[in-house]
mmCIF file of C-alpha atoms in Angstrom:
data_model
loop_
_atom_site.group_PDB
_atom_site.id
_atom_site.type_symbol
_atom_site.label_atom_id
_atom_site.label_comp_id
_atom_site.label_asym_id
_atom_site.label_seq_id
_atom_site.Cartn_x
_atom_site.Cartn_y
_atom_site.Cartn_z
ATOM 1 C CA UNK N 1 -36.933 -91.895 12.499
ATOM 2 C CA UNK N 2 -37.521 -88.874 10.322
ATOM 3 C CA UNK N 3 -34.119 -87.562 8.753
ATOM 4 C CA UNK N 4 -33.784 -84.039 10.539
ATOM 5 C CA UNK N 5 -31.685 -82.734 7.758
ATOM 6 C CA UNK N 6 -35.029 -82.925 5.443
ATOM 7 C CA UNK N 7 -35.790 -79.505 6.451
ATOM 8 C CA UNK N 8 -38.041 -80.378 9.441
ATOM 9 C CA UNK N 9 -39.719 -77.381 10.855
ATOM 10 C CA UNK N 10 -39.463 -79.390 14.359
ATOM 11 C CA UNK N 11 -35.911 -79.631 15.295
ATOM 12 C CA UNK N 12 -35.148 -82.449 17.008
ATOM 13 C CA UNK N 13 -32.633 -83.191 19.680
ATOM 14 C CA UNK N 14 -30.206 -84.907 16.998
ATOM 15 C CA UNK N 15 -30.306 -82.158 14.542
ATOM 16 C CA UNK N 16 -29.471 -79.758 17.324
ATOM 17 C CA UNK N 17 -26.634 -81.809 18.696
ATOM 18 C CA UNK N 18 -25.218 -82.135 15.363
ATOM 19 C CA UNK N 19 -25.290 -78.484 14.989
ATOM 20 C CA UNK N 20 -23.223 -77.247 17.825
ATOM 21 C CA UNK N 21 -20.944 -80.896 17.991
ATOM 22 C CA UNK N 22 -19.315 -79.172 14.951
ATOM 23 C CA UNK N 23 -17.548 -76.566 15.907
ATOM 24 C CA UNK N 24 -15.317 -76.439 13.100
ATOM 25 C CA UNK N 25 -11.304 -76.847 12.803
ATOM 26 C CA UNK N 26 -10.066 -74.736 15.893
ATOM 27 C CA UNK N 27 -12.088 -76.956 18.533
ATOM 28 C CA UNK N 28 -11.444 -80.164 17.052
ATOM 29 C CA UNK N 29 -7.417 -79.159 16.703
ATOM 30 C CA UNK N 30 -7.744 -78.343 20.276
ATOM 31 C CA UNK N 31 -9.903 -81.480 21.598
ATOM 32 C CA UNK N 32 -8.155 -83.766 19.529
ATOM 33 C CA UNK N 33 -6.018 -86.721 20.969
ATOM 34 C CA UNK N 34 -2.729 -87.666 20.057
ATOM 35 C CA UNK N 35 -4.623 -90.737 18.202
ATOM 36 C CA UNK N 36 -6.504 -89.194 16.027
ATOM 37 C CA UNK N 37 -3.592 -86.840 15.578
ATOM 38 C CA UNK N 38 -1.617 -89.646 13.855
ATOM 39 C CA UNK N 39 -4.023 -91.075 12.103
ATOM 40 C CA UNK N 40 -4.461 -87.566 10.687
ATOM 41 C CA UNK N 41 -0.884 -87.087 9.986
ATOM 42 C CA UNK N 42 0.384 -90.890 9.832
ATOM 43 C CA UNK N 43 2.437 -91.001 6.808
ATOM 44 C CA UNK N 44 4.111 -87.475 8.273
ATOM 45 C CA UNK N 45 8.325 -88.476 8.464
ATOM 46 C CA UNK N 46 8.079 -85.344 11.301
ATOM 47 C CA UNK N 47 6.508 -87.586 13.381
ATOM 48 C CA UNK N 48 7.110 -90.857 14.766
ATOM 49 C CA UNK N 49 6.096 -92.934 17.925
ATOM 50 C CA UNK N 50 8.409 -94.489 20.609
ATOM 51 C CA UNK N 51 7.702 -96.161 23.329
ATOM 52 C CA UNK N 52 4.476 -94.383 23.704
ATOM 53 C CA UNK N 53 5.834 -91.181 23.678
ATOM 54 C CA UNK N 54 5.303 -88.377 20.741
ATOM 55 C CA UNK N 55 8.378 -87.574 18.491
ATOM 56 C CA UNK N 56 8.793 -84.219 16.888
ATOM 57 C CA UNK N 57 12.031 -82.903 15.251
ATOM 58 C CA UNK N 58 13.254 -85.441 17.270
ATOM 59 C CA UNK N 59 12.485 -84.608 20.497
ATOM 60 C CA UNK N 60 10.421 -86.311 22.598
ATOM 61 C CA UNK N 61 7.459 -85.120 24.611
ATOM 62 C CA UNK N 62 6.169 -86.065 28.000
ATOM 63 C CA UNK N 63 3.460 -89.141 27.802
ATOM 64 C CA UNK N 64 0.393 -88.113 28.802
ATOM 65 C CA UNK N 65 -3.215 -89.556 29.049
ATOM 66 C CA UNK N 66 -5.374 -88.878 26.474
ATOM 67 C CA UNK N 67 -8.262 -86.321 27.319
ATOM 68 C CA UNK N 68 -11.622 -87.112 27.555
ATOM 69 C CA UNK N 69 -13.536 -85.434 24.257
ATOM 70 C CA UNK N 70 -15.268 -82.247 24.839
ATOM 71 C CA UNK N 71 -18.888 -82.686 24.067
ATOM 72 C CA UNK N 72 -21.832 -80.447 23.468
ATOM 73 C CA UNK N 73 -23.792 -79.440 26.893
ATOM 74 C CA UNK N 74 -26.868 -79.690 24.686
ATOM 75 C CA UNK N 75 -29.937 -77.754 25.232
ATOM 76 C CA UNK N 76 -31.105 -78.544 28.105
ATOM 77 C CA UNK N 77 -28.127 -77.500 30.727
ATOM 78 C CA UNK N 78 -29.618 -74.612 33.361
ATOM 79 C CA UNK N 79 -26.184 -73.381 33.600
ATOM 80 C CA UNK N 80 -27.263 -70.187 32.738
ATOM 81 C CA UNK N 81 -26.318 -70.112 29.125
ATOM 82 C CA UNK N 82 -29.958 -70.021 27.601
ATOM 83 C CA UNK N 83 -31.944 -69.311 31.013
ATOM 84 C CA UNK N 84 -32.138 -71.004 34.111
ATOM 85 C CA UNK N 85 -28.876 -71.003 35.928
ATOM 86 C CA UNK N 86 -29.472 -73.928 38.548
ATOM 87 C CA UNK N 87 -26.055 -73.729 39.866
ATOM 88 C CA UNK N 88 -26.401 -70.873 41.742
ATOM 89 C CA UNK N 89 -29.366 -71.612 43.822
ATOM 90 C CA UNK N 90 -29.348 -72.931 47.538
ATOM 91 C CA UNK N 91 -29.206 -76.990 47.359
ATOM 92 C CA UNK N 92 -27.726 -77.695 44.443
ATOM 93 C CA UNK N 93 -24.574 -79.227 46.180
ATOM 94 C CA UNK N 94 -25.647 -82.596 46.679
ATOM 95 C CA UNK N 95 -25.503 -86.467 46.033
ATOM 96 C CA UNK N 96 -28.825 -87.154 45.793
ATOM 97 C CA UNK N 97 -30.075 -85.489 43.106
ATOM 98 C CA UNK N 98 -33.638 -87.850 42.693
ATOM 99 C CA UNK N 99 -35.497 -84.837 44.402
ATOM 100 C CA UNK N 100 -36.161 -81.279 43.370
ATOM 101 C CA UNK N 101 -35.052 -79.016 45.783
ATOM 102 C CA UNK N 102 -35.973 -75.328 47.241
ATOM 103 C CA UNK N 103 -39.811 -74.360 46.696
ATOM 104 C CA UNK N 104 -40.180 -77.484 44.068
ATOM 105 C CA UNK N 105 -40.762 -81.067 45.606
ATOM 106 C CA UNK N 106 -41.318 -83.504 42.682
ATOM 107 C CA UNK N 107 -39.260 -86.803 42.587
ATOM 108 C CA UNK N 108 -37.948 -88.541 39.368
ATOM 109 C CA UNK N 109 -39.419 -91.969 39.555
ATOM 110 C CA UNK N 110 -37.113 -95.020 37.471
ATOM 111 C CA UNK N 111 -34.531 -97.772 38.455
ATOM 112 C CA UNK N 112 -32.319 -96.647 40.943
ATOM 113 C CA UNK N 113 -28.430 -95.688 39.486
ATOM 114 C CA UNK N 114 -25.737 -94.266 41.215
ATOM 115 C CA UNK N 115 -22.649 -92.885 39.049
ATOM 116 C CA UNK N 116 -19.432 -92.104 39.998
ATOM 117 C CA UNK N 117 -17.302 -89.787 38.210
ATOM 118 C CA UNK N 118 -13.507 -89.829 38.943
ATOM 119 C CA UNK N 119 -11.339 -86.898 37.456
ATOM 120 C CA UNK N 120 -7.572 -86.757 36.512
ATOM 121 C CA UNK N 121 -4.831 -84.462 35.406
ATOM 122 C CA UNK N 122 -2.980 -85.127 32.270
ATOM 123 C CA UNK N 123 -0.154 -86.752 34.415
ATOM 124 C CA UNK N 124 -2.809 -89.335 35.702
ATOM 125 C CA UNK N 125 -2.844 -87.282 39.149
ATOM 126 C CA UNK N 126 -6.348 -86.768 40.794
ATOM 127 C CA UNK N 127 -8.043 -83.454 40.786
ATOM 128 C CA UNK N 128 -9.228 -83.092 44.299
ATOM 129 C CA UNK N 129 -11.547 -79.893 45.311
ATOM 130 C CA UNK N 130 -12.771 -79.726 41.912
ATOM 131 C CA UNK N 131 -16.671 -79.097 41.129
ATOM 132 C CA UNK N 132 -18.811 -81.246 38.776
ATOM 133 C CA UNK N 133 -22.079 -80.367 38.022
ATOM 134 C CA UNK N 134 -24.381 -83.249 36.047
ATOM 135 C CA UNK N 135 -27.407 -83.639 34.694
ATOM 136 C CA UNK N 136 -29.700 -85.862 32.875
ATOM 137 C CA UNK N 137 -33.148 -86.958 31.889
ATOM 138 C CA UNK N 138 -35.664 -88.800 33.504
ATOM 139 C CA UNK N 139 -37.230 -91.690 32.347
ATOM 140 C CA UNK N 140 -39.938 -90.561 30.068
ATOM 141 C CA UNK N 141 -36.292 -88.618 28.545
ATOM 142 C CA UNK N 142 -37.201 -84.942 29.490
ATOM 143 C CA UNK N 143 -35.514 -82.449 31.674
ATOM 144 C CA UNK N 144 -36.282 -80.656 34.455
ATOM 145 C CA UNK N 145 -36.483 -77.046 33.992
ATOM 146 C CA UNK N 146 -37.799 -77.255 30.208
ATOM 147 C CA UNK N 147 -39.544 -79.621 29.604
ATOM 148 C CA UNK N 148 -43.500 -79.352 28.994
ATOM 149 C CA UNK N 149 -44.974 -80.234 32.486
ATOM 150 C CA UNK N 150 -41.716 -80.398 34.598
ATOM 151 C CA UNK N 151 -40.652 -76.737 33.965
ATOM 152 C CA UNK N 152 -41.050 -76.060 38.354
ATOM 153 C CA UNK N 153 -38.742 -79.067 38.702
ATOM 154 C CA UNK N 154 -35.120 -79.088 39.496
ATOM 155 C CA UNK N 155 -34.455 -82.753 39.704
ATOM 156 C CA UNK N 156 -31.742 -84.525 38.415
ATOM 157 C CA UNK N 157 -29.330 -82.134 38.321
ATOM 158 C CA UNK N 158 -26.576 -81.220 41.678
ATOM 159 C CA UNK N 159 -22.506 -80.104 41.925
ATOM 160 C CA UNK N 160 -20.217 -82.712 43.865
ATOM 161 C CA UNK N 161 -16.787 -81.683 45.080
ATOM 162 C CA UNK N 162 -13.911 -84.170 44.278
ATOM 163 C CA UNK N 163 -12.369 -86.098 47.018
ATOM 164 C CA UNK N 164 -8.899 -87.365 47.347
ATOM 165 C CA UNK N 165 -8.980 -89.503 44.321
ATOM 166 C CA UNK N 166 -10.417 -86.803 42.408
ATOM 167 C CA UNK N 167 -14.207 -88.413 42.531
ATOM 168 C CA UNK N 168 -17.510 -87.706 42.955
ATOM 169 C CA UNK N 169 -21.167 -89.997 42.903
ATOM 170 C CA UNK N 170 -24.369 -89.120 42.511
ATOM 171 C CA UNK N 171 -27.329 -90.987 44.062
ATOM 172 C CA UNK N 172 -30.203 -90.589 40.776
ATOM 173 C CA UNK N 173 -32.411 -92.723 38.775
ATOM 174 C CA UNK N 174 -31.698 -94.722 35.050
ATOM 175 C CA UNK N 175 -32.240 -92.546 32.415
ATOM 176 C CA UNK N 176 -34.011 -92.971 29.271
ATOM 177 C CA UNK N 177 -33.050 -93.028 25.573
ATOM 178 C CA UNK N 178 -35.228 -90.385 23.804
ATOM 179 C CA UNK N 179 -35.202 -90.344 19.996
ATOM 180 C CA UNK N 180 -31.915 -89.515 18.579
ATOM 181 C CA UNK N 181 -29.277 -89.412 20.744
ATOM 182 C CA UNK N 182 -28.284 -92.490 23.183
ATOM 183 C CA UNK N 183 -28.123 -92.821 26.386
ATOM 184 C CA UNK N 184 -26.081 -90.639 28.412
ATOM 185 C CA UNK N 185 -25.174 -88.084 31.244
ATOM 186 C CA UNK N 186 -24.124 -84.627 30.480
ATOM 187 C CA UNK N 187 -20.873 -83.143 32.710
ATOM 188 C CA UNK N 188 -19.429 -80.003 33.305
ATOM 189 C CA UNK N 189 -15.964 -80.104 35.280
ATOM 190 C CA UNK N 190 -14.822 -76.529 37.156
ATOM 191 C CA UNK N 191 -11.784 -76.200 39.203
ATOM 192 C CA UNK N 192 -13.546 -75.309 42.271
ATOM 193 C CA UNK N 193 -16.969 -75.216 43.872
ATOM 194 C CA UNK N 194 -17.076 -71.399 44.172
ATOM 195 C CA UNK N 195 -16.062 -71.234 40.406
ATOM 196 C CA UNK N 196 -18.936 -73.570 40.141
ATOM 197 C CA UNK N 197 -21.684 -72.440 41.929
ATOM 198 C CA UNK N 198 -21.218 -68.247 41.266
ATOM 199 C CA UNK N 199 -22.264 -68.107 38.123
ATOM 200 C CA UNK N 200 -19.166 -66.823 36.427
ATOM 201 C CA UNK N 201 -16.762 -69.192 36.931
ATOM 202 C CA UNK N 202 -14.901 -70.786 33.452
ATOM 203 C CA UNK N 203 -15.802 -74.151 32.783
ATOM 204 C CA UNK N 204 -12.902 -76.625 32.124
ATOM 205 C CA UNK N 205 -14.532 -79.374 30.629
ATOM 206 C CA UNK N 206 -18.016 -79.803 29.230
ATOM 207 C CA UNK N 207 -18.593 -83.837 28.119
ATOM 208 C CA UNK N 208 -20.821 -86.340 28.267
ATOM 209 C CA UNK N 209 -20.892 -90.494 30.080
ATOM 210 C CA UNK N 210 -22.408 -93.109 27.971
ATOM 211 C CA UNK N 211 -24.465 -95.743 29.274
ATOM 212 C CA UNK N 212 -23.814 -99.545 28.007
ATOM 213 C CA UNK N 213 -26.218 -100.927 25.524
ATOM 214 C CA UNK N 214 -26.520 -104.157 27.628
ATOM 215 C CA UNK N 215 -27.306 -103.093 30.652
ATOM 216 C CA UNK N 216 -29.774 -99.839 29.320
ATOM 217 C CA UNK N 217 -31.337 -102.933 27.200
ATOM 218 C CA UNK N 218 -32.566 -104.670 30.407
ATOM 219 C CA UNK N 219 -33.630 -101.438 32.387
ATOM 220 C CA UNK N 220 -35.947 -100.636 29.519
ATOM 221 C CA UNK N 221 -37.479 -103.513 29.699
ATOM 222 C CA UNK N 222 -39.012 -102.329 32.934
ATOM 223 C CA UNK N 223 -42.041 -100.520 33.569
ATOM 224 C CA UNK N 224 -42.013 -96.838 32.666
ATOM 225 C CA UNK N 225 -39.100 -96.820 30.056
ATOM 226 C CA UNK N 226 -41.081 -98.216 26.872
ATOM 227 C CA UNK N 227 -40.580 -95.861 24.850
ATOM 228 C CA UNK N 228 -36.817 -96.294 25.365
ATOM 229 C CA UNK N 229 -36.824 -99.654 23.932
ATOM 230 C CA UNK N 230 -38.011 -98.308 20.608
ATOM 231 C CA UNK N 231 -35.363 -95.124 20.837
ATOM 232 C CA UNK N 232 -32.789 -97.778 21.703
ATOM 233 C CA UNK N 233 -33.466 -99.990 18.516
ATOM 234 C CA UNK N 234 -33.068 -97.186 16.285
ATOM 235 C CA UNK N 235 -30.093 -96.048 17.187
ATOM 236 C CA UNK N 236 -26.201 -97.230 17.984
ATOM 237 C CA UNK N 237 -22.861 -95.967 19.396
ATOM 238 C CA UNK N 238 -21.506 -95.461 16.178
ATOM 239 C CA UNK N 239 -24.346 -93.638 14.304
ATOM 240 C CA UNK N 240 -24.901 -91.001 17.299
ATOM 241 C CA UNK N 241 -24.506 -87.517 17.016
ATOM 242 C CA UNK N 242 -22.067 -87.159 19.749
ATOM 243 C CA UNK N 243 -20.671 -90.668 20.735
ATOM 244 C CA UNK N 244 -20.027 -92.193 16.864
ATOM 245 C CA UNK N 245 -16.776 -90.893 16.699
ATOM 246 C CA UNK N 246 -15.315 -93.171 18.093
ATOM 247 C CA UNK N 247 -18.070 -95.263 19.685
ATOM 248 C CA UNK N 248 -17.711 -93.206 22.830
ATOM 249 C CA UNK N 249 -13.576 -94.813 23.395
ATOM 250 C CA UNK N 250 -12.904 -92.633 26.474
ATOM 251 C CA UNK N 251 -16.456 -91.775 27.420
ATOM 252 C CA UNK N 252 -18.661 -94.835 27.803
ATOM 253 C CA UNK N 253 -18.738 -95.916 31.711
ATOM 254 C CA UNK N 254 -18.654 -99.337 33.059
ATOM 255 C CA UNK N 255 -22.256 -100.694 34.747
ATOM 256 C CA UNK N 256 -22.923 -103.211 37.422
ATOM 257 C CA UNK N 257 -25.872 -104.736 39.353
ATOM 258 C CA UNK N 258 -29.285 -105.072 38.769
ATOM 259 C CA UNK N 259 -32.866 -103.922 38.226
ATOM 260 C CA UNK N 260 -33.768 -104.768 41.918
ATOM 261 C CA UNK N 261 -30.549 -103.779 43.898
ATOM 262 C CA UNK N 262 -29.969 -101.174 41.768
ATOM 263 C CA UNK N 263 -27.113 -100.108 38.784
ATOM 264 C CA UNK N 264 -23.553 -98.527 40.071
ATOM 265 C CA UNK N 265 -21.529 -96.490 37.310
ATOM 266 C CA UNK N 266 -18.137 -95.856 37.154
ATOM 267 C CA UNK N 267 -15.690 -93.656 35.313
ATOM 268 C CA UNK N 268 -12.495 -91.953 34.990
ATOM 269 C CA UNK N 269 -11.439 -89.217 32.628
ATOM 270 C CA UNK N 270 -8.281 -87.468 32.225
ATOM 271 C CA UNK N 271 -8.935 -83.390 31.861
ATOM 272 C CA UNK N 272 -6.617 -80.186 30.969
ATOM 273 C CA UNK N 273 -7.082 -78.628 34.537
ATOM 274 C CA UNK N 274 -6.010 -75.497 33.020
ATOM 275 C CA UNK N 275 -8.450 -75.506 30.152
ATOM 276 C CA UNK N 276 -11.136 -73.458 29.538
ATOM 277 C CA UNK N 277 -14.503 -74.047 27.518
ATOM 278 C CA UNK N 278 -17.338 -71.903 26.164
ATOM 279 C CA UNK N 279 -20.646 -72.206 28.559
ATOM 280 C CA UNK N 280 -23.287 -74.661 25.948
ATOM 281 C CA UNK N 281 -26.639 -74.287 25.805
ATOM 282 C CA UNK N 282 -27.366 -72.397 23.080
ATOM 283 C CA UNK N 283 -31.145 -72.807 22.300
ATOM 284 C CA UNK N 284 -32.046 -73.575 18.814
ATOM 285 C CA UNK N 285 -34.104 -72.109 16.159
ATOM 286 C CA UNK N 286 -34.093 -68.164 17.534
ATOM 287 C CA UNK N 287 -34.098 -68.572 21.459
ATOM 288 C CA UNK N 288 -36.368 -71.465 21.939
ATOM 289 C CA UNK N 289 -35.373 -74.325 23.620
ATOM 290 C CA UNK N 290 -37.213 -78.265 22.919
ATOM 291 C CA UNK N 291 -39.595 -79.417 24.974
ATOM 292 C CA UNK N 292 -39.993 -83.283 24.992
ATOM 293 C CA UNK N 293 -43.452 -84.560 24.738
ATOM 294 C CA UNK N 294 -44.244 -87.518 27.641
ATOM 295 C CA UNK N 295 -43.513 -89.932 25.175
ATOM 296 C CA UNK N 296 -39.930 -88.915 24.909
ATOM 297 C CA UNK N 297 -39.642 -87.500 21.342
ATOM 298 C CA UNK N 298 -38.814 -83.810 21.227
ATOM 299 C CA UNK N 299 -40.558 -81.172 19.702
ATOM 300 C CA UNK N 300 -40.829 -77.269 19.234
ATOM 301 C CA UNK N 301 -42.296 -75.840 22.316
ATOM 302 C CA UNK N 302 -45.194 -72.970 22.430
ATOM 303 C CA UNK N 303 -43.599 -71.409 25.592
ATOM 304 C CA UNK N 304 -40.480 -70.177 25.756
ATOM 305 C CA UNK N 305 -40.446 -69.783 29.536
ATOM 306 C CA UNK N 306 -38.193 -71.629 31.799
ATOM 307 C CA UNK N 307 -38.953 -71.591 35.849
ATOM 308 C CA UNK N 308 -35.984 -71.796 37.691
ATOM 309 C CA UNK N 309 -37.159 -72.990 41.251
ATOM 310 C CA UNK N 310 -35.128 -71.072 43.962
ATOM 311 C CA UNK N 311 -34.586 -71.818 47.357
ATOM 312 C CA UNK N 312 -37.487 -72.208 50.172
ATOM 313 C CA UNK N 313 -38.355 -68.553 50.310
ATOM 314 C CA UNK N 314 -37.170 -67.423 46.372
ATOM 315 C CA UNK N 315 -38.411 -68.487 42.965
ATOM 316 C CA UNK N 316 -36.614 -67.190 39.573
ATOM 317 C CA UNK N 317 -38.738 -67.501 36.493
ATOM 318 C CA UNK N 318 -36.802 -66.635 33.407
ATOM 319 C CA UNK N 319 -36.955 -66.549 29.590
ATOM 320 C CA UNK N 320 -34.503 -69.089 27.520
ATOM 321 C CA UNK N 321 -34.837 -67.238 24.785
ATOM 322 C CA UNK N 322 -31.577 -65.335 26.100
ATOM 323 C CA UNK N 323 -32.927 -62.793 28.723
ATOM 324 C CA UNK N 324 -30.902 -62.727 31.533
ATOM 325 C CA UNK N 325 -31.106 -60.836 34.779
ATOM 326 C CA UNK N 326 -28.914 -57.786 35.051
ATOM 327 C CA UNK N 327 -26.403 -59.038 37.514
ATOM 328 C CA UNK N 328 -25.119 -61.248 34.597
ATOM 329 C CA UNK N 329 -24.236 -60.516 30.903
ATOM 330 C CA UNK N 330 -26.008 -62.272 28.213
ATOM 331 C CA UNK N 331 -24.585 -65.419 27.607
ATOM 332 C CA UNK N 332 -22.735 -65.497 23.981
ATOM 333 C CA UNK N 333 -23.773 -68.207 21.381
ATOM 334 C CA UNK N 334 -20.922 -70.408 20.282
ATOM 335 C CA UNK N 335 -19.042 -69.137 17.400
ATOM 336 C CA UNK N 336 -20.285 -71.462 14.286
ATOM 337 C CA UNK N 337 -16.786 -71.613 11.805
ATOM 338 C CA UNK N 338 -17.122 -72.960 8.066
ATOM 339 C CA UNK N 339 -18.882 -76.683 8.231
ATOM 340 C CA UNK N 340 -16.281 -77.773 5.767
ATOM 341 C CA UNK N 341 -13.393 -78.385 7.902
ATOM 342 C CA UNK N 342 -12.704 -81.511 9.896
ATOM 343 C CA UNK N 343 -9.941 -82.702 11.607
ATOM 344 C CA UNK N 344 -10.218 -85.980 9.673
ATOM 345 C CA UNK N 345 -9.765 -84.731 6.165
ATOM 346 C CA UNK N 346 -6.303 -82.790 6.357
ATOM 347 C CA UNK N 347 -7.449 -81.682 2.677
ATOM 348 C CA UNK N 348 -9.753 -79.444 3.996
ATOM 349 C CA UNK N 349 -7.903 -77.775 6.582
ATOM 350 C CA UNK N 350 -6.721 -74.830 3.376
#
């Protein structure tokens, strides 16, 4: 796999991730978990750990659950932060999101998955009545919406509204592993579907569910997802972009069934209900987002148009290259801050 850091004219989907995943020392203070927090900071005599609870100045504070990592929304999201904003159009709340919806009717072919998403406080309370969007590739790995061929296609991407126990599923198809990045499902948790599905609302999580390698090994191995088996083997939890941090501890959901019944995912994260996150998205290289060729390995696309399909009697077409209409302000590009700091060299923090 060609090193994307050699000055490739073509941007890939790694080099990209990489890009915006570092965010520099303010986002990873604020994302990261009491864990890494004392490994930062072990030898520290302010702190000290008790019975699972944090010690400062000796004082302890309440135990909570550690929160899921924010991760990059990547740039392929339609949430209106480099184009298409498929949140706001008619049929997006839904479980089954195998189907495009409105004026588009294409279906996303692969081994049927269903994923199930379940959503807690801090305090290890459900959210209930919150709003998750997801979305994903298909199995050739491109997405609906930008991708060359599939840009009139909405698939694979719909808003569920917790229940009681703070959970939501999705009815979709396996996805693939395209070069650089492993397999996964990109999230975007908002306290409430009108917050969700307006446009405007703040999002309070943005992260990502990884897929185990077992399981991904043996869909692969099925018709339509070879080039997946060669993305697979160059690639592992710990060397991706997003995941190797810590091999995906909090973020990597737990698979069962089969090629013929079907897979069934399930996982829980804890969030900061009153957080708030920048909308992702940003395209790379000047406005224009990757297109993925059928073979799964991205590229630079020669169109920077997006089609966002509407409902049965409305189709938006828009420009990711950070037009916007004018009922909604141009969506701002995540700050970049010096490269140099990291959370896991304290040396560098000054």
């Amino acid at each position: 796999m060609p090193d994307p850091d050699l000055g490739n004219p073509d941007l890939d989907n790694a080099a990209y991730v990489r890009e915006v995943h570092d965010k520099g020392l303010q986002f990873d203070l604020n994302t990261m978990s009491r864990r890494r927090m004392l490994a930062v900071l072990g030898g520290a005599s302010a702190l000290a750990v008790t019975g699972g609870a944090l010690l400062s100045g000796g004082t302890a504070l309440a135990d909570t659950l550690e929160e899921v990592e924010s991760e990059t929304a990547g740039p392929y999201p339609a949430d209106g932060s480099n184009g298409p904003d498929v949140r706001t159009l008619d049929g997006i709340v839904r479980k089954d999101i195998r189907s495009s919806f409105g004026t588009a009717s294409g279906t996303a072919e692969g081994v049927p998955f269903e994923f199930s998403l379940t959503v807690l406080d801090l305090a290890g309370a459900p959210i209930t009545d919150a709003a998750i969007y997801a979305w994903h590739c298909d199995r050739d790995g491109n997405y609906s919406l930008y991708s060359t061929g599939i840009t009139d296609q909405n698939y694979l991407r719909g808003i569920q509204v917790t229940d009681s126990t703070g959970t939501v599923t999705f009815t979709s198809i396996f996805p693939a592993c395209y070069s650089g990045r492993w397999p996964h499902i990109h999230f975007e948790v908002y306290s409430s579907l009108a917050n969700a599905t307006s446009g405007d609302g703040p999002i309070v999580k943005t992260s990502q569910i990884a897929l185990p390698e077992d399981v991904s090994d043996v869909v692969y191995a099925t018709d339509g997802y070879s080039q997946s088996v060669t993305n697979l083997g160059q690639i592992t939890l710990a060397t991706d972009n997003v995941f190797g941090e810590d091999s995906a501890a909090r973020e990597l959901a737990t698979v069962t069934g089969s090629v013929a019944a079907g897979y069934t995912a399930t996982l829980t994260v804890a969030v900061d209900p009153s957080g708030t996150e920048e909308s992702g998205g940003t395209p790379p290289s000047g406005g224009t987002p990757l297109r993925l060729t059928p073979s799964g390995t991205p590229s630079a696309s020669p169109s920077a148009t997006a089609t966002a399909t509407a409902s049965a009697t409305t189709s938006a077409t828009v420009s990711p290259s950070a037009t916007t209409t004018a009922a909604r302000p141009p969506a701002q590009p995540r700050k970049q801050q010096k490269k140099n700091k990291h959370w896991w060299n304290p040396l560098s923090w000054w």
